[in-house]
Each structure stands twice: as structure tokens, then as C-alpha cells.
Amino acid sequence: MNSKKSLAPIGKTMVWLLGVYFMGCALVAAQTTHTISGTITDASNGETLFGASVFLSGTTIGGITNEYGFYSITAPEGDYILNVSYIGYSDVNITISLKQDIKRDVEIAEFSTELEEVVVTAEEPERAILGKPEMSVVKMNIGTVKRMPVVLGEVDILKSLQMLPGVTNNGEGTGGFHVRGGAQDQNLVLLDEAIIYNTSHMFGFFSVFNADAIKDVKLYKGGIPARFGGRVSSVLDIRQKDGNSKNFALTGGIGLISSRLTAEGPIFGDRGSFLIAGRRSYVDLILNAAGEDNSVTFYDLNLKTNYSINRNNRLYLSGYFGRDAFDFSNNFENSYGNASGNLRWNHIFNDKLFSNLSIIASRYDYDLNFDQEEFEWVSSITNYNLKYDLKYYLSDRFSLDFGINGIFYDFDPGQVEPTAPTSPVNPLTLDQKRAFESGVYISAEHKLTDKLTAQYGLRYSAFSRLGGQPITEYANGQPVVYNASLGIYERGIAIGETDFDRSESIKTFGNFEPRVSLAYLLDENSSLKAGFSRAAQYIHLLSNTSSVTPLDVWTPSGPFIDPQLSNQYALGYFRNFMDKRYSLEVEAYYKTVDNRIDYIDGSELIGQNTIETEILNGEMRAYGLELLLRKNEGDFTGWIAYTLSKSEQRTPGGIAGGPGINNGDWYNTFFDRTHDISVSGAYRLNDSWSFGTNLVFQTGRPVTFPNGQYQYEDLSIASYAARNSDRLPAYHRVDVSVNYVPKKYRNKRFKGEWVLSVYNLYNRRNAAAISFGQNLETGANEATRTAIFGIVPSLTYNFKF
């Protein structure tokens, strides 16, 4: 950060924020008020409910429970009816006499005791969502996710999110997801606050999230709250279940290629609970039984427990461990996985101030073993995170969020070790990199009038690339140079190295990240919302392929790689109609990203100790229109989602000279989709039978095809068109599912159901890639389409006890 940069605007912002705060204090002091606070939980299992609506009937006073089910409402002295509501649960109304501060915990019950956990349509209570200054947000529980048709019978949270506007993937069999034209590494994925670096099992066929262990899923596509930092595109905040604090329970499922089992129950009397959820595929067992030399498998384990010290203090301990393993004909072995842990302390200072202190560790690593060449390659990224978040409920019109966090990163880009004395490979250790990222934030939610509510805040983030390794110096400070005679980019000329001790900082960055959003109620059924957010991202995923692989490595910002900086603007219209049976959400957005790295033609990333010699710095932009029409009530529910969007990148030559990529012009990113249509529906025929369907249509993914060829010494050499100037054919498919609950299970504690799903019903051979080559027999040039899936039926038995 430029140290000469004026801080006056920031200082004015802080002074104004404090002025508003003290003005709010004066207004509240002018009348006699009291506070009611407590926790909202599920009556059947004691799970806290995130996003439950808590209001005083007949007033506009109320709020939403936080991530731990806590609420706090301040109102003038008097008698009220406290209304608590949550999607899929029966409303609760409690008469209260607010003549002093009150603590009131409330349990609410589900509509149904069938196997489904919550009937979800991805929305919060109407009166809360319309007036809440929160937009570009998708909130989902697990019930709808479990009812959607899936590939190979494995419920997948990420693929369910991709049925909503602005979220897509990079094709079948690919990992991760893309949000509003952003890259995969621009998404911050959190599982109980721990960073998950690779979200896929089996190279993208499944996600790492076991739906039986998950309670809440919230995706911020824009308008990211100030408490989140480190990514420029989105935040996916996933929370594990706490565990059933009422009764011991077993939940599980048996599918064609994997099975899962979850156990949960109370411990320490009624003061705590636990959850253990395991999942494993048995493709390797099937292949071995068939006499195959290949082996493919994955597993994951979710753990969580909590203990209530007293009414104001609770401890949580959670963890996740997952791994994939592949063995191809005993010649090549690959394994990769995530591990994370989090120790949290919730503390309620008083009825207005809530805090959460977290100590978090997270690690992602991969291991390659080449048996024939007799060497092993290992790489990893590890981080340790300390964060402290507080929320202060000043009044029914004003609340503050503030906090601080620090993350230490350890990047191990790769080590090569011979596995036998006869190995022709020499040992190699790439430079280990270390970094420290910190952030401090303050954010206010302020009800300015009965119709206008604002959420505004400021985050300051800092990042230091720490020493402990040498930094290469280049002639004229250019790690990449343009060779005009050959028309290509080449590595710069190394002229020396600068050594940095572990106690030194190689380079430091700092950024202010303002966030603001507004919600204006047009009437009781409609509202307008607008938002702006600025975010900084200091770590980068290195991948010059169209789909991310487990072998891609993360690298920190430093002397030659600047942090990515994004600005996103959004405007939306929200409406409920036909007595709230239907709802409509329309959002337009525009997003820019500075310092987005791109790769020169022929770049080599694997085993590369000087990444700066393979990249150029560019910029991105993405803009679009999103529409979501939902039917929320009745035997038939579902939605239609449509996204019209554009995602482009521009990379000039910069200090390296030359024309840059595509002559420095804007070109499509790998994840650009002009049209994206998703239709999802669910129909409940009776207590035994229900049906689901998905329809998906997407514009084909951008690719680069050859546009000609020439002969050189009897070799046929292809020439290529501009980068990403072509597209694969359009992608489309239809999925269906049938759920059957036998009558004998309806009124018993043991409940079971059969789920039959068919993925890609009409057997569409969607192109994952198109390759070009010469037929050796005919000499003709040919294009070959590669498809991952045709029609895929699956059968799963789910149970709950």
C-alpha cells in the first residue's frame, strides 16, 4: 500500500459511524426500553436455528437469529406477543410483559415428522427478507437438497447451489463452482469457519460436504458482510449440525457407490451433544471384485461436540477429515484431502452483546507416487486462524458487528523424493512460502426509517509475505520478457538472488474494503435493494487449465504478484405476490477485478520455483442479470432461475512489453456463460410418494480451437484461434427422481425411504472437451468429442432412527 495515501476519507467515515452510534444511544435513552434475548432451537433435537425470524407482533420491531441461534430485541416498555417463525416450522406466539430485561429461550417444532428435515425454498421469512439490507444471498437448509435428483445417488450441496442464478460449474466431472463470472479460487469456502481449499471428491463428481452432517448453507454472491475477507467473488458459509441434545439418533443411506452413517446424541447430561458422520465410497471394492487393477475411493469424517458451561458460555469443537485415493494399474497413485479443526467459545456478555472466539486450523495436501519412475511428489497449504467476532444490539433500529482476525499461511508448493535407490529422479524441494494476513472490521445495520434500512461497514486488511527463502532478481526487473523476433513471451534473465530471514517481511500490502447495502420497502410485498462491496484477495490458485485439478497449487502475493482487488455493484427488485405463494427476485450486477493473473502460452506451473516467469498481470470484469421465480407453497413447489451474463479478461503486455494475451483485447474467461437456465420442481402426491425434476440449459464453455495448419519438415503443425474465441456445444439435460416412504415407517421411530433418481434422462452426450487430431489411417483431420456422463440411474435407501 502507498504509505503517502491520504487516510482522511477513512477517518471521516469512522467519525461519522461513531456519530451515528452515539446519536442512536441518545434516541434510545429518551424513552424507557427493555430487552428480550435468548436462543431459538429445534424442539426435537435442540439444534440452534440460524436465520429464524423473531418479531413483536403488531410492530416493526424484531430481527433474525445469528449463526448460533441468538437473538436480542429492544422495545419500549409494554405488553407484547413475541412471534417466532422459521421456514418448515410451526410459528410460536408467546405473550410477554416487557417491564424489565427478559431472557427467553424458545423451542419450535417442525411441520412434519417425516424423513425430510426442513422444507426449503432458499428464502427467509418474507417480512424479514424484503426489508433486510442483504442482497445477492442464497440461504438453504438441507431438506430440498436431499430431494433433488443427483448423479450416482450422492446428495450434493454444491450441485444444488448451481441450480440457482449466478452459480455454475465448469462442466461435468469438474470440481468447484463459479459465482457471477468469477474463478474458483475467488470463492471463500468455510466449513464451521475453517477454510476448505478443495471442495471435490473423485475429481469433481461429488462435493466434500456430507448433507447428513450439515445444518445451514449460505452463499454470498455479492454484498459480502465486512466480517468476511480474503476472496473477491463470493463466500460460501456452511455450518455443521451441533448434534441432537434430546435423544440418540442414527441417520444414514446406502447407495450404489457409497454409503454414509451419522450418529448424534446428548452428552454431559443435558449440557452438551455430539455428532459423528462418516461416508465412504466402495468403487475400489467393486473394481477389485471385477479383477480390475485400478482403484478409486474417497472417504470423509465430520465430528462435532459442544458443552454448555453455563447460560452465557458454551464451547464448540468441530473437525472435518476427507481424502481421495486413486491407483491406476499400480503405475500411478494419487491421494489428496482436506483436514480442519475449530475450537469456539460463545460468550454472552449481557442481553445486548454477543461474542464468538475461534481458533481454527486447516490443511490441504496432495501426494503423487509414480511407481515406474520411482519418485513421489507432495505439496500442501496449511493455515492457522484466530478470530474474534462481536455483535452489539444497541436498539431495534441499530446494531453493530465488529471484530478482528489473523491467519498464518504455510505454502509448500512441492517436494520430489526418489522412492528407490535406482530412481533416475533427483530430489527437489521448491521454496516454502510463508505469509500472514490480518483484518479488522466494523459494520452497522441501521433502520433509518420504517421503509429504509442500511448496512454499512469498513474492513481493513493487511498481508505480509514473510521471509525464509531467496527471491530471484531479474534484469530490468522483468521476470517475463517479450521476444519480438519470435513473437512469444519468455522467461526473464535472472541476475541474482536476495535472501530474506524468516523474521523479515519480503513485501507488505494493505487495503481498505468498504461495504454498503440498502433496502427500501415499496410496500408490504415488494422492495428495492442496492449494494456495493470492495474486497481484496492475497492468495492465488495457479491453474492454466480450463478445470481446476487437485495438482494445482496456491501461492501468496509478493514482489511480482499483487493482490486481486474487486469492486461489485448490484441493484435488485424483490416481490411476493398471489398471497405470498409466489416470489420474484431480479438482480443486476457489475464486477471488476484488478491484478488477475493470466498465463503466457506454453507456461509451466508444475515444479516451477519462479512462478512469476510464467504469468502476466491483467484484469477481469463480469456483469449480468439474474432472475429467480419461485412457487413457495402447495403440493407443487420449485423455481425457475435464469442468468444472462458476461465474464471477460484483459491482459496487456505491461512491463514485459509486447501485445499481451489476445493483443491486449478483452476475451472470454473459461467460465463465461451467456445463458444459464435452471428449472427445479418438487411434487408431493401423498404421504408415500413424491417426485422431483431438474432441467438445465447452459451456453457452451469457451475454448480455443485450431483454425488452420502448416507443414514443417513433414510435420503437420496446428495454428490456433484467439484464446477462448470458440465454444463447446450448448449443455443441457433433464433429471428426475422418485421418493417412496413405505406406510409401515410412518408412525414408527425408525423411518426409511427409497430414492430412485435418473440423471440425464434423455442420455444427452454433453461435450466435456473436443480434441483435434489426424486419423493415421485416412490422413484426415478429425474432431473427437469427449463426454463424461450419459444417462445415469441410481437407487438409494435412506433411514433415520
mmCIF file with all atom_site columns, C-alpha atoms in Angstrom, residues 68 188-197 227-228 237-239 316-320 339-345 356-363 382-389 404-409 436:
data_model
loop_
_atom_site.group_PDB
_atom_site.id
_atom_site.type_symbol
_atom_site.label_atom_id
_atom_site.label_alt_id
_atom_site.label_comp_id
_atom_site.label_asym_id
_atom_site.label_entity_id
_atom_site.label_seq_id
_atom_site.pdbx_PDB_ins_code
_atom_site.Cartn_x
_atom_site.Cartn_y
_atom_site.Cartn_z
_atom_site.occupancy
_atom_site.B_iso_or_equiv
_atom_site.pdbx_formal_charge
_atom_site.auth_seq_id
_atom_site.auth_comp_id
_atom_site.auth_asym_id
_atom_site.auth_atom_id
_atom_site.pdbx_PDB_model_num
ATOM 1  C CA . TYR A 1 68  ? -25.718 -19.652 16.930 1.00 0.00 ? 68  TYR A CA 1
ATOM 2  C CA . LEU A 1 188 ? -14.071 -18.414 0.125  1.00 0.00 ? 188 LEU A CA 1
ATOM 3  C CA . VAL A 1 189 ? -15.479 -21.770 1.275  1.00 0.00 ? 189 VAL A CA 1
ATOM 4  C CA . LEU A 1 190 ? -15.917 -22.179 5.042  1.00 0.00 ? 190 LEU A CA 1
ATOM 5  C CA . LEU A 1 191 ? -16.988 -25.267 6.979  1.00 0.00 ? 191 LEU A CA 1
ATOM 6  C CA . ASP A 1 192 ? -17.632 -24.236 10.577 1.00 0.00 ? 192 ASP A CA 1
ATOM 7  C CA . GLU A 1 193 ? -15.388 -21.207 9.861  1.00 0.00 ? 193 GLU A CA 1
ATOM 8  C CA . ALA A 1 194 ? -12.464 -23.364 8.622  1.00 0.00 ? 194 ALA A CA 1
ATOM 9  C CA . ILE A 1 195 ? -11.212 -22.749 5.068  1.00 0.00 ? 195 ILE A CA 1
ATOM 10 C CA . ILE A 1 196 ? -11.757 -25.630 2.637  1.00 0.00 ? 196 ILE A CA 1
ATOM 11 C CA . TYR A 1 197 ? -9.335  -25.395 -0.298 1.00 0.00 ? 197 TYR A CA 1
ATOM 12 C CA . ARG A 1 227 ? -16.648 -9.762  8.738  1.00 0.00 ? 227 ARG A CA 1
ATOM 13 C CA . PHE A 1 228 ? -15.555 -11.856 5.725  1.00 0.00 ? 228 PHE A CA 1
ATOM 14 C CA . ASP A 1 237 ? -20.594 -20.284 4.710  1.00 0.00 ? 237 ASP A CA 1
ATOM 15 C CA . ILE A 1 238 ? -21.533 -23.859 5.699  1.00 0.00 ? 238 ILE A CA 1
ATOM 16 C CA . ARG A 1 239 ? -22.373 -24.837 9.279  1.00 0.00 ? 239 ARG A CA 1
ATOM 17 C CA . TYR A 1 316 ? -17.774 -25.988 20.481 1.00 0.00 ? 316 TYR A CA 1
ATOM 18 C CA . LEU A 1 317 ? -15.205 -28.347 18.994 1.00 0.00 ? 317 LEU A CA 1
ATOM 19 C CA . SER A 1 318 ? -15.607 -29.431 15.376 1.00 0.00 ? 318 SER A CA 1
ATOM 20 C CA . GLY A 1 319 ? -13.496 -31.121 12.740 1.00 0.00 ? 319 GLY A CA 1
ATOM 21 C CA . TYR A 1 320 ? -13.512 -32.424 9.200  1.00 0.00 ? 320 TYR A CA 1
ATOM 22 C CA . ALA A 1 339 ? -8.379  -31.588 7.243  1.00 0.00 ? 339 ALA A CA 1
ATOM 23 C CA . SER A 1 340 ? -9.703  -28.870 9.546  1.00 0.00 ? 340 SER A CA 1
ATOM 24 C CA . GLY A 1 341 ? -10.480 -28.209 13.183 1.00 0.00 ? 341 GLY A CA 1
ATOM 25 C CA . ASN A 1 342 ? -12.124 -25.395 15.126 1.00 0.00 ? 342 ASN A CA 1
ATOM 26 C CA . LEU A 1 343 ? -12.404 -24.649 18.845 1.00 0.00 ? 343 LEU A CA 1
ATOM 27 C CA . ARG A 1 344 ? -15.009 -21.941 19.555 1.00 0.00 ? 344 ARG A CA 1
ATOM 28 C CA . TRP A 1 345 ? -16.157 -20.109 22.642 1.00 0.00 ? 345 TRP A CA 1
ATOM 29 C CA . ASN A 1 356 ? -17.506 -15.666 19.450 1.00 0.00 ? 356 ASN A CA 1
ATOM 30 C CA . LEU A 1 357 ? -13.813 -16.517 19.758 1.00 0.00 ? 357 LEU A CA 1
ATOM 31 C CA . SER A 1 358 ? -12.430 -19.147 17.353 1.00 0.00 ? 358 SER A CA 1
ATOM 32 C CA . ILE A 1 359 ? -9.107  -20.942 16.999 1.00 0.00 ? 359 ILE A CA 1
ATOM 33 C CA . ILE A 1 360 ? -9.008  -22.673 13.612 1.00 0.00 ? 360 ILE A CA 1
ATOM 34 C CA . ALA A 1 361 ? -6.570  -24.854 11.671 1.00 0.00 ? 361 ALA A CA 1
ATOM 35 C CA . SER A 1 362 ? -6.973  -26.043 8.100  1.00 0.00 ? 362 SER A CA 1
ATOM 36 C CA . ARG A 1 363 ? -4.798  -28.038 5.695  1.00 0.00 ? 363 ARG A CA 1
ATOM 37 C CA . THR A 1 382 ? -1.720  -25.027 5.837  1.00 0.00 ? 382 THR A CA 1
ATOM 38 C CA . ASN A 1 383 ? -3.228  -22.117 7.731  1.00 0.00 ? 383 ASN A CA 1
ATOM 39 C CA . TYR A 1 384 ? -3.850  -21.212 11.371 1.00 0.00 ? 384 TYR A CA 1
ATOM 40 C CA . ASN A 1 385 ? -6.562  -18.664 12.095 1.00 0.00 ? 385 ASN A CA 1
ATOM 41 C CA . LEU A 1 386 ? -7.501  -16.739 15.242 1.00 0.00 ? 386 LEU A CA 1
ATOM 42 C CA . LYS A 1 387 ? -10.659 -14.629 15.060 1.00 0.00 ? 387 LYS A CA 1
ATOM 43 C CA . TYR A 1 388 ? -12.832 -12.755 17.499 1.00 0.00 ? 388 TYR A CA 1
ATOM 44 C CA . ASP A 1 389 ? -16.282 -11.509 16.434 1.00 0.00 ? 389 ASP A CA 1
ATOM 45 C CA . ILE A 1 404 ? -10.513 -8.909  14.316 1.00 0.00 ? 404 ILE A CA 1
ATOM 46 C CA . ASN A 1 405 ? -8.714  -11.907 12.857 1.00 0.00 ? 405 ASN A CA 1
ATOM 47 C CA . GLY A 1 406 ? -5.261  -13.120 11.849 1.00 0.00 ? 406 GLY A CA 1
ATOM 48 C CA . ILE A 1 407 ? -4.261  -16.002 9.548  1.00 0.00 ? 407 ILE A CA 1
ATOM 49 C CA . PHE A 1 408 ? -0.793  -17.532 9.226  1.00 0.00 ? 408 PHE A CA 1
ATOM 50 C CA . TYR A 1 409 ? -0.177  -19.381 5.932  1.00 0.00 ? 409 TYR A CA 1
ATOM 51 C CA . PHE A 1 436 ? 0.416   -13.530 7.475  1.00 0.00 ? 436 PHE A CA 1
#
